[in-house]
Backbone as a ProteinNet text record, in pm:
[ID]
protein_1_A
[PRIMARY]
WVGAAQAATVERLTLGRLAELSERVFIGTVTAQASRLSTSPRQVWTDTTFRVEQVLKGDKDTAPFTLTLLGGEAGQGADRLRQVVHGYPTFQVGERVVLFLERTPAGLVVTGLAQGKFTVVEDAKTGRPMAVRDVGDLAFVGAHVPTRTFLGAPADPNRLPLDQLVTVARGGVPLATPVLVRPEAVETPQISLPAEVAR
[TERTIARY]
86.4	0	89.3	52.9	132.4	52.7	111.1	48.2	129.1	64.6	136.1	74.1	157.9	109.3	104.2	24.9	12	140.6	162.1	281.6	287.6	410	428.2	440	373.5	385	467.7	577.6	670.2	712.1	772.6	829	960.2	979	1105.8	1212.4	1320.2	1424.7	1548.2	1600.9	1731.1	1835.1	1954.5	2058.8	2094.8	2096	2124.6	2019.5	1893.8	1783.5	1785.7	1821.1	1831.9	1932.9	2047.2	2150.7	2105.7	2038.1	1992	1893.7	1803.7	1702.1	1757.9	1872.1	1926.3	2005.5	1979.1	2054.4	2185.9	2183.5	2304.1	2317.2	2441.6	2471.4	2599.5	2598.9	2721.9	2735.9	2859.5	2889.3	2907.9	2840.5	2851.6	2817	2833.7	2806.3	2705.8	2608.8	2507.7	2573	2564.3	2625.6	2523.6	2398.6	2297.7	2157.9	2063.9	1922	1839.7	1735.7	1645.1	1505.1	1407.6	1267.8	1189.5	1090.2	1007.2	862	773.7	630.5	567.8	500.2	426.2	281.3	214	79.1	-31.2	-3.4	-109.1	-53.8	-67.5	-127.6	-31.7	-85.4	-5.2	78.1	205	295	433.1	509.6	647.7	741	839	942.3	1078.4	1165.2	1298.6	1404.5	1495	1608.7	1730.7	1790.2	1909.7	2025.1	2134.3	2250.7	2362.3	2424.6	2531.3	2661.8	2770.9	2902.9	2932.6	2946.9	2967.4	3114.4	3137.4	3273.5	3319.9	3232.1	3268.9	3144.5	3149.1	3036.8	3058.9	2960.8	2971	2900.4	2802.4	2728.2	2667.7	2666.7	2599.2	2687.8	2624.1	2691.2	2807.2	2928	3048.8	3071.7	2981.6	2994.6	2995.8	3098.1	3108.1	3068	2998.3	2946.9	2843.4	2822.4	2721.1	2586.3	2517.8	2388.7	2281.3	2167.3	2055.6	1936.8	1887.2	1771.9	1653.6	1539.4	1418.5	1316.6	1273.4	1175.3	1059.8	942.1	826.1	845.7	813.4	825.2	923.4	907	993.8	911.5	972.5	905.5	937.5	834.6	854.3	737.5	755.2	650.3	678.3	596.5	613.5	485.1	499.6	385.8	276.1	152.3	37.2	41.1	122.1	134.3	238.4	307.4	415	356.6	416.8	367.9	481.9	456.7	551	483.8	544.8	486	578.6	523.2	599.2	547.9	638.3	601.5	666.6	585.8	638.9	698.8	812.5	879.8	987.6	983.9	1087	1212.4	1330.5	1451.7	1465.5	1531.7	1561	1712.4	1756.9	1900.2	1934.5	2060.7	2111.2	2240.6	2262.2	2386.2	2504.8	2605	2722.5	2714.7	2597.2	2578.4	2642.9	2719.2	2781.3	2693.7	2661.4	2563	2607.3	2546.2	2548.2	2405.8	2389.8	2256.3	2232.3	2122.5	2079.8	1965.7	1978.7	1880.7	1828.2	1696.3	1634.9	1568.2	1555.3	1497.7	1346.1	1275.7	1130.3	1098.6	973.2	938.6	968.5	969.2	996	1144.9	1228.2	1372	1422.9	1541.5	1600	1539	1501.1	1446.7	1518.6	1505.1	1570.6	1503.1	1581	1527.8	1467.3	1341.5	1278.4	1254.6	1242.5	1225.1	1340.1	1312.7	1419.6	1516.3	1478.1	1568.8	1693.2	1683.3	1792.7	1888	1877.3	1967.4	2037.4	2169.8	2251	2337	2347.1	2436.1	2566.9	2678.3	2809.7	2851.2	2876.4	2918	3040.2	3104.8	3222	3182.1	3218.4	3188.3	3262.4	3189.3	3247.2	3358.2	3350.4	3449.3	3569.6	3543.5	3651.2	3701.1	3620.9	3656.9	3629.8	3572.5	3545.6	3426.8	3434.5	3319	3202.6	3085.9	2966.1	2859.9	2775.1	2661.3	2534	2457.3	2336.3	2217.8	2099.1	1979.2	1864.5	1768.7	1650.5	1528.4	1470.5	1350.6	1230.4	1240.1	1133.9	1003.3	1008.1	887.2	824.7	872.4	818.5	728.3	623.1	538.4	567.2	603.7	642.7	526.7	523.8	420.3	443.2	334	343.5	405.1	397.2	453.5	604.4	669.1	815	858.8	948.8	1003.9	1148.9	1187.7	1326.8	1421.6	1528.5	1626.1	1728.1	1758.3	1862.3	1996.2	2075.9	2204.9	2316.2	2409.2	2520.9	2650.3	2750.6	2880	2931	2966.1	3017.3	2912.8	2784.7	2678.8	2655.2	2612.1	2589	2469.4	2478.3	2367	2248.8	2275.8	2170.4	2188.5	2098	2112.6	2092.9	2049	2033.3	2157.4	2254.4	2381.5	2490.7	2580.1	2684.8	2809.5	2924.6	3047.3	3033.5	3085.9	3073.8	3133.4	3246.7	3309.9	3223.2	3143.5	3053.1	2941.2	2888.1	2782	2836.6	2960.3	3023.8	3035.2	3072.2	3083.7	2950.4	2843.6	2710.4	2672	2693.6	2654.1	2728.8	2853.7	2933.9	2898.3	2869.1	2843.7	2698.1	2610.6	2468.3	2437.1	2517.3	2498.1	2489.8	2432.7	2426.5	2565.2	2568.6	2696	2766.5	2691.5	2753.8	2680.6	2754.5	2695.5	2671.1	2550.7	2524.9	2628.3	2680.7	2780.5	2727.6	2727.2	2684	2801.2	2783.7	2890.9	2864.8	2958.7	2947.1	3047.4	3008.5	3105.4	3217.9	3339.1	3453.4	3444.1	3482.5	3482.1	3593.9	3560.5	3659.6	3692.6	3818	3859.8	3880.7	3821.3	3838.7	3964.2	4057.9	4181.4	4152.3	4220.5	4205.7	4302.4	4249.2	4331.8	4348.3	4470.6	4498.9	4520.4	4440.2	4453.8	4547.2	4625.4	4716.2	4637.5	4689.9	4623.9	4624.8	4519	4509.8	4622.3	4689.3	4800.9	4745.6	4786.1	4737.8	4796.2	4718.3	4763.9	4793.3
-118.5	0	122.5	223.3	345.7	461.1	533.8	652.3	774.3	882.3	1004.6	1123.2	1201.2	1324.1	1432.4	1534	1641.3	1721.8	1787	1868	1978.3	2006.6	2108.3	2246.8	2343.2	2482.8	2554	2614.4	2675.8	2814.5	2887.5	3018.2	2997.5	3073.9	3066.7	3139.3	3068.1	3123.8	3159.5	3279.1	3310.8	3227.5	3216.2	3139.5	3202.2	3334.6	3401.6	3373.3	3375.7	3348	3201.7	3112.4	2970.1	2949.6	3015.7	3004.6	3067.9	3180.6	3252.2	3169	3098	3018.5	2888.8	2846.3	2715.5	2722.6	2628	2618.1	2545	2450.4	2370.9	2345.7	2355.9	2326.7	2244.4	2135.5	2056	1992.7	1954.9	1873.9	1731.5	1637.1	1498.9	1400.8	1273.4	1166.5	1069.2	1029	933.1	795.7	738.1	607.4	494.8	528.2	422.7	481.5	395.8	431.8	311.9	337.8	231	287.9	216.9	260.8	168.6	224.8	147.1	191.2	101.1	124.7	145.7	259.3	282.2	239.8	201.9	147.7	248.2	346.2	439.8	582.1	659.2	622.8	537.4	476	387.5	472.9	485.3	569.3	505.3	550.3	504.5	617.7	583	677.7	624.5	713.6	672.4	744.7	666	720.2	720.7	837.5	851.5	895.4	819.5	849.3	909.5	1014	1086.2	1078.3	1062.9	1085.2	1233.7	1305.4	1450.3	1479.1	1545.6	1575.3	1712.4	1810.1	1947.2	2023.7	2082.2	2162	2307.1	2364.4	2501.5	2600.4	2552.5	2639.5	2553.7	2608	2539.5	2442	2343.7	2243.5	2181.2	2188.8	2141.2	1990.8	1921.5	1776.9	1708.5	1627	1556.9	1409.8	1374.8	1237.9	1213.3	1086.9	1057.3	1118.7	1170.3	1236.8	1159.3	1136.5	1065.2	1159	1165.7	1248.8	1157.6	1185.1	1105.3	1187	1132.1	1200.2	1106.6	1165.8	1090	1050	923.6	874.7	759.8	680.9	566.3	443.3	327.1	200.6	98.3	36.8	-59.2	-156.2	-265.5	-366.1	-487.2	-590.9	-715.8	-754.8	-812.6	-865.3	-763.6	-805	-716.8	-596.6	-606.8	-497.2	-393.4	-419.3	-328.3	-193.6	-87.5	47.3	134	201.7	300.9	436.8	526.5	657.9	765.9	850.4	959.6	1091.5	1174.6	1307.1	1409.6	1471.4	1567	1688.2	1732.1	1847.1	1810	1685.2	1642.4	1602.3	1628.2	1581.7	1430.6	1370	1227.1	1209.3	1094.5	1069	929	910.3	779.4	752	627.1	590	624	688.7	730.7	873	933.7	1070.6	1169.3	1263.9	1370	1493.6	1552.4	1660.7	1776.2	1892.5	2004.3	2013.7	2001.4	1993.1	2111.2	2183.3	2295.5	2246.1	2262.9	2209.8	2319.9	2322.6	2419.2	2346.3	2416.3	2358	2372.5	2264.1	2263.4	2190.1	2195.2	2120.1	1970.3	1920.1	1777.8	1748.3	1851.4	1831.3	1901.7	1863.9	1924.9	1866.1	1955	1912.9	1991.9	1947.3	2016.3	2151.4	2257	2392.8	2411.3	2457.7	2484.8	2361.8	2245.9	2117.8	2096.6	2070	2037.3	2152.7	2274.1	2388.2	2374	2295	2284.5	2169.5	2101.6	1989.8	2011.3	2016.8	2028.4	1902.8	1850.7	1738.7	1793.1	1740.4	1784.3	1696.9	1760.8	1690.2	1760.6	1695	1753.2	1807.1	1931.4	1989.7	1912.3	1868.8	1784	1853.2	1984.1	2057	2102.6	2154.2	2214.6	2126.6	2028	1945.7	2013.4	2132	2209	2149.6	2135.9	2085.7	2184.7	2133.4	2215.4	2164.8	2255.7	2220.5	2239.9	2132.7	2139.9	2088.6	2142.5	2096.2	2084.6	2000.3	1977.5	2028.6	2138.6	2195.2	2184.4	2096.4	2083.3	2030.7	1970	1912.9	2006.1	2131	2228	2327.9	2370.2	2479.9	2599	2712	2828.4	2925.8	2991.5	3089.6	3214.5	3265.7	3391.1	3373.3	3480.3	3477.7	3487	3432.2	3439	3580.8	3631.4	3764.8	3748.7	3796.3	3782.1	3840.4	3767.5	3811.3	3904.2	4013.9	4102.7	4033.1	4034.3	3967	4070	4048.1	4139	4068.3	4146.8	4093.1	3999	3875.4	3778.5	3682	3710.2	3620.5	3511.8	3391.1	3283.8	3314.4	3272.1	3293.6	3205.5	3089.6	2994.8	2949.8	2986.4	2946	2797	2725.1	2580.3	2505.1	2577.6	2517.5	2623.5	2603.7	2701.8	2632.7	2697.7	2638.7	2610.2	2495.9	2455.7	2560	2618.3	2714.5	2838.1	2876.5	2990.4	2956.5	2835.5	2794.3	2784.9	2736.4	2728.8	2868.1	2966.3	3104.1	3154.7	3128.9	3171.7	3103.3	2972.6	2897	2944.8	2977.7	3020.3	3160.6	3248.1	3385.8	3421.8	3341.3	3372.8	3501.6	3533.3	3657.5	3625.4	3716.3	3692.7	3677.6	3619	3594.6	3722.5	3822.2	3945	4064.8	4168.7	4293.6	4383.3	4440.2	4528.7	4640.9	4660.6	4765.1	4862.6	4989.7	5092.1	5125.6	5096.7	5121.5	5253.8	5343.7	5474.8	5483.2	5542.8	5560.1	5650.3	5614.8	5695.7	5833.9	5931.2	6067.9	6083.7	6139.8	6161.2	6309.1	6337.6	6477.1	6523.7	6636.3	6693.7	6780.7	6746.9	6826.5	6971.5	7057.4	7200.4	7243.3	7307.9	7352.9	7503.7	7545.8	7689.6	7742.4	7836.9	7897.3	8017.3	8038.6	8154.2	8283.8	8376.2	8506.6	8577	8655.5	8727.1	8831.4	8830.1	8923.5	9061.1	9156.5	9293.5	9347.9	9415.1	9477.1	9623.7
0	0	0	-76.7	-85.9	-28.9	63.2	119.6	84	47.3	10.6	81.2	148.6	210.9	105.3	128.3	31	23.4	-91.8	-111.2	-6.4	38.9	142.5	80.6	142.2	101.1	206.7	164.4	259.5	213	304.4	271.6	196.4	90.7	17.9	100.4	134.6	219.2	137.7	161	103.7	177.9	122.6	189.6	324.1	328.3	454.1	559.8	519.1	611.4	655.6	565.4	597.4	709.7	697.6	800.5	931.8	922.1	1041.3	1122.5	1055.6	1124.3	1182	1134.3	1171.7	1301.3	1390.8	1516	1493.4	1400.9	1375.1	1225.4	1176.9	1036.4	1033.6	958.5	948.5	810.8	780.5	662.2	712	648.4	692.7	582.9	613	517.4	577.5	497.1	543	556.8	676.7	701.1	714.9	748.3	766.7	758.1	718.7	715.2	757.5	835.2	876.9	890.7	833.2	840.1	931.8	999.4	1091.6	1078.3	1113.7	1098.5	1235.2	1253	1377.5	1354.8	1462.1	1446.4	1477.2	1560.1	1598.3	1607.7	1500.2	1371.5	1288.1	1184.8	1099.9	1004.6	1035	957.4	949.7	850.6	836.5	877.7	959.1	1001	957.1	912	868.7	949.9	1008.1	1083	991.6	972.6	889.2	978.2	975.3	1059.1	974.9	1029.3	959.5	1038.7	967.6	1026.6	1009.5	1118.4	1113.3	1083.9	973.6	928	977.1	967.5	1002.5	1046	1165.2	1214.4	1173.6	1107.3	1058.6	1149.7	1224.5	1316.7	1426.8	1549.4	1658.4	1733.3	1797.6	1880.1	1803.2	1859.7	1791.3	1804.7	1872.2	1889	1752.6	1727.1	1598.4	1610.1	1718	1730.4	1620.9	1582	1480.2	1517.5	1417	1437.8	1363.8	1429.5	1366.8	1351.1	1228.6	1194.1	1166	1228	1206.9	1129.4	1015.6	931.1	898.5	882.1	838.5	693	662.6	525.2	514.1	408.4	385.6	352.3	371.1	339.2	446.7	503.1	611.4	616.1	692.8	704.4	617.1	633.8	560.2	488.3	368.8	294.6	272.5	304.7	283.9	377	481.6	577.8	536	427.4	386.2	342.1	389.7	361.8	310.4	201.2	148.8	158.9	231.4	255	200.4	114.3	53.5	109.3	157	207.3	115.4	32.1	-64.5	6.7	-41.7	17.4	116.4	168.2	261.7	184	239.1	172.3	185.3	89.6	95.8	98	148	164.6	116.4	79.8	40.6	115.3	153	221.4	131.2	188	112.9	62.3	70.2	21.8	119.1	63.8	144.9	134.2	248	248.5	338	312.3	406.9	459.7	590.8	649.8	743.7	718	801.8	890.7	1022.4	1116.8	1207.9	1227	1318.3	1433.9	1546.4	1667.4	1667.6	1696.7	1712.7	1843.5	1890.2	2011.3	1998.5	1875.4	1853.8	1839.2	1843.4	1826	1701.4	1656.5	1537.9	1411.4	1319.7	1190.3	1081.5	957.4	846.5	824.1	821.8	805.4	666.7	663.6	534	449.4	515.2	443.9	345.4	219.2	123.4	100.2	140.3	124.1	211.2	317.6	413.2	391.1	277.1	247.5	113.8	118.2	-2.7	-16.3	-137.1	-165	-221.1	-172.4	-219.5	-337.3	-450.3	-571.5	-628.6	-723.1	-788.8	-924.5	-951.7	-1081.8	-1190.2	-1292	-1395.9	-1473.9	-1487.3	-1567.5	-1485.8	-1366.3	-1287.7	-1173.7	-1134	-1019.3	-886	-889.8	-768.3	-693.4	-560.5	-484.6	-493	-526.7	-539.5	-442.1	-396.6	-311.2	-392.5	-409.2	-491.2	-409.5	-440	-370.6	-469.3	-433	-515.9	-440.5	-490.6	-427	-520.6	-619.1	-718.3	-663.1	-544.2	-484.9	-381.4	-377.3	-282.2	-352.3	-282.9	-329.9	-239.8	-300.5	-221.8	-205.1	-89.9	-60.2	-144.1	-205.2	-279.7	-416.4	-494.6	-629.3	-621.8	-722.4	-727.4	-759.8	-676.6	-699.8	-740.6	-857.2	-899.8	-795.5	-768	-669.5	-733.1	-664.3	-713.4	-696.5	-798.6	-795.3	-787.5	-696.1	-679	-716.6	-745.4	-783	-674.5	-712.4	-617.3	-566.3	-586	-540.4	-644.5	-602.6	-699.2	-787.8	-912.3	-1004.3	-966.8	-904.3	-870.3	-725.5	-633.3	-493	-471.2	-574.4	-563.3	-610.4	-662.4	-703.4	-689.6	-595.5	-571.8	-517.9	-529	-475.6	-326.3	-284.2	-143.9	-50.5	-87.6	2.3	24.6	-75.5	-57.4	40.6	29.7	122.6	265	279.2	410.6	472.5	391.1	439.7	493.1	420.2	463.5	594	601.8	720.6	844.6	830.4	945.2	992.9	896.9	935.2	945.8	887.3	888.1	816.2	714.9	640.1	492.4	412.9	268.8	208.8	90.2	23.5	-14.8	-53.7	-101.1	-44.3	-17.5	29.4	-90.2	-101.6	-215.2	-222	-338.1	-358.5	-461.9	-427.4	-521	-611.7	-737.9	-833.9	-902.8	-889.6	-953.5	-1068.6	-1179	-1287.1	-1241.1	-1279.4	-1240	-1303	-1223.5	-1275.1	-1377.8	-1487.3	-1592.7	-1597.5	-1574.6	-1576.6	-1719.9	-1750.7	-1884.1	-1884.4	-1970.5	-1972.4	-2006.8	-1934.8	-1959.4	-2069.7	-2166.5	-2278.5	-2268.6	-2263.8	-2257.5	-2398.6	-2433.1	-2565.1	-2555.4	-2657.4	-2654.8	-2650.4	-2573.7	-2563	-2697.9	-2721.2	-2849	-2856.6	-2965.6	-2983.2	-3016.9	-2937.2	-2961.9	-3090.4	-3161.9	-3287.3	-3265.2
[MASK]
+++++++++++++++++++++++++++++++++++++++++++++++++++++++++++++++++++++++++++++++++++++++++++++++++++++++++++++++++++++++++++++++++++++++++++++++++++++++++++++++++++++++++++++++++++++++++++++++++++++++

């Protein structure tokens, strides 16, 4: 049996706001996953364990961290249940990620749902580590407003160099500060004309 929760509608977060809302941010690798079935209510929960490589914000403890999210597949035979929660991030064993976590009454959860999970990949052309995220399953509140882009800011907040994302996570500030660019003043050379010769 397959159960699917409705798509999540969330606030679109800038990278700076994502960092600001997060209590803890770390780079880590998924080492294990296990799903279990609860009976009341009948739901699937998945525990994902991470080896913490580098803490960028918050508690500096690098002990393994386990994140529990609704969704997954568990049970046997006719009792087997696969539950999909749209908007939630998904993980795979061996995946290296940057994870943004915010505090709720239920504990730490991924900030902004899928907005708070970036996968670390290598750029095919340059070999540079990149942080990419998939937010295609999210519905955002309000109409899309084009973001003003400043010199030095990434063209796409869903794909950017890992070192830039690390900078944001550590400082909780936008990638670039708006700079007012003024055209350089051009001095007009002064030309001295010869004085009129008296006749």
